[in-house]
Amino acid sequence: MATFTAPQTLHRLSAKVSARGLADRVRGVQADLNKGRPAIEAGDLVWAAASLHHMGDPTGCFPT
């Protein structure tokens, strides 16, 4: 699972995943971590690269 805020990035991910035959294993989720954690099911890997430095309060996305 990969999270992105921009729909065009999700579209590029979807196209690349489909071209490689991985659509049943990889999924993109549109999410803005400044607005809270997205409601997603468990996954083997969640990729949110370079997302923490875009957040106003990065500690807000981690449960206490």
PDB file of C-alpha atoms in Angstrom:
ATOM      1  CA  MET A   1       0.000   0.000   0.000  1.00  0.00           C
ATOM      2  CA  ALA A   2       1.274   3.455  -0.868  1.00  0.00           C
ATOM      3  CA  THR A   3      -0.178   6.755   0.315  1.00  0.00           C
ATOM      4  CA  PHE A   4      -0.188   9.946  -1.722  1.00  0.00           C
ATOM      5  CA  THR A   5      -2.069  13.243  -1.495  1.00  0.00           C
ATOM      6  CA  ALA A   6      -2.161  13.895  -5.248  1.00  0.00           C
ATOM      7  CA  PRO A   7      -4.592  11.913  -7.431  1.00  0.00           C
ATOM      8  CA  GLN A   8      -2.246  12.146 -10.435  1.00  0.00           C
ATOM      9  CA  THR A   9       0.463  10.344  -8.445  1.00  0.00           C
ATOM     10  CA  LEU A  10      -2.004   7.577  -7.599  1.00  0.00           C
ATOM     11  CA  HIS A  11      -2.868   7.303 -11.288  1.00  0.00           C
ATOM     12  CA  ARG A  12       0.826   6.915 -12.248  1.00  0.00           C
ATOM     13  CA  LEU A  13       1.279   4.282  -9.532  1.00  0.00           C
ATOM     14  CA  SER A  14      -1.793   2.377 -10.727  1.00  0.00           C
ATOM     15  CA  ALA A  15      -0.571   2.370 -14.331  1.00  0.00           C
ATOM     16  CA  LYS A  16       2.901   1.111 -13.373  1.00  0.00           C
ATOM     17  CA  VAL A  17       1.536  -1.542 -11.013  1.00  0.00           C
ATOM     18  CA  SER A  18      -0.901  -2.812 -13.670  1.00  0.00           C
ATOM     19  CA  ALA A  19       1.816  -2.885 -16.346  1.00  0.00           C
ATOM     20  CA  ARG A  20       3.896  -5.129 -14.078  1.00  0.00           C
ATOM     21  CA  GLY A  21       1.009  -7.469 -13.249  1.00  0.00           C
ATOM     22  CA  LEU A  22       0.953  -6.476  -9.586  1.00  0.00           C
ATOM     23  CA  ALA A  23      -2.527  -4.923  -9.329  1.00  0.00           C
ATOM     24  CA  ASP A  24      -3.666  -7.719  -7.014  1.00  0.00           C
ATOM     25  CA  ARG A  25      -0.781  -7.028  -4.612  1.00  0.00           C
ATOM     26  CA  VAL A  26      -0.212  -3.240  -4.611  1.00  0.00           C
ATOM     27  CA  ARG A  27      -2.764  -0.536  -3.956  1.00  0.00           C
ATOM     28  CA  GLY A  28      -2.590   3.222  -3.647  1.00  0.00           C
ATOM     29  CA  VAL A  29      -4.571   5.263  -1.133  1.00  0.00           C
ATOM     30  CA  GLN A  30      -5.201   8.990  -1.335  1.00  0.00           C
ATOM     31  CA  ALA A  31      -4.537  10.385   2.129  1.00  0.00           C
ATOM     32  CA  ASP A  32      -3.534  13.640   3.785  1.00  0.00           C
ATOM     33  CA  LEU A  33      -1.804  12.696   7.023  1.00  0.00           C
ATOM     34  CA  ASN A  34      -2.354  16.235   8.349  1.00  0.00           C
ATOM     35  CA  LYS A  35      -6.049  15.342   8.481  1.00  0.00           C
ATOM     36  CA  GLY A  36      -5.473  12.141  10.464  1.00  0.00           C
ATOM     37  CA  ARG A  37      -4.653   8.548   9.727  1.00  0.00           C
ATOM     38  CA  PRO A  38      -6.592   7.054   6.821  1.00  0.00           C
ATOM     39  CA  ALA A  39      -8.970   4.187   7.523  1.00  0.00           C
ATOM     40  CA  ILE A  40      -7.110   1.331   5.850  1.00  0.00           C
ATOM     41  CA  GLU A  41      -7.021  -2.376   6.476  1.00  0.00           C
ATOM     42  CA  ALA A  42      -3.864  -4.076   7.621  1.00  0.00           C
ATOM     43  CA  GLY A  43      -1.157  -4.582   5.050  1.00  0.00           C
ATOM     44  CA  ASP A  44       2.211  -6.254   4.769  1.00  0.00           C
ATOM     45  CA  LEU A  45       3.798  -2.905   3.942  1.00  0.00           C
ATOM     46  CA  VAL A  46       2.518   0.673   3.965  1.00  0.00           C
ATOM     47  CA  TRP A  47       4.738   3.110   2.073  1.00  0.00           C
ATOM     48  CA  ALA A  48       4.454   6.819   2.877  1.00  0.00           C
ATOM     49  CA  ALA A  49       7.868   8.026   1.718  1.00  0.00           C
ATOM     50  CA  ALA A  50       8.888  11.585   2.557  1.00  0.00           C
ATOM     51  CA  SER A  51       5.548  12.276   4.213  1.00  0.00           C
ATOM     52  CA  LEU A  52       6.561  13.295   7.739  1.00  0.00           C
ATOM     53  CA  HIS A  53       8.379  16.466   6.689  1.00  0.00           C
ATOM     54  CA  HIS A  54       5.162  17.674   4.972  1.00  0.00           C
ATOM     55  CA  MET A  55       3.162  17.420   8.180  1.00  0.00           C
ATOM     56  CA  GLY A  56       2.431  20.310  10.522  1.00  0.00           C
ATOM     57  CA  ASP A  57       2.634  18.003  13.564  1.00  0.00           C
ATOM     58  CA  PRO A  58       4.264  14.667  12.662  1.00  0.00           C
ATOM     59  CA  THR A  59       3.688  13.252  16.143  1.00  0.00           C
ATOM     60  CA  GLY A  60      -0.073  13.487  15.565  1.00  0.00           C
ATOM     61  CA  CYS A  61      -0.105  10.464  13.248  1.00  0.00           C
ATOM     62  CA  PHE A  62       1.340   8.108  15.853  1.00  0.00           C
ATOM     63  CA  PRO A  63      -0.946   6.679  18.548  1.00  0.00           C
ATOM     64  CA  THR A  64       0.157   7.230  22.128  1.00  0.00           C
TER      65      THR A  64
END
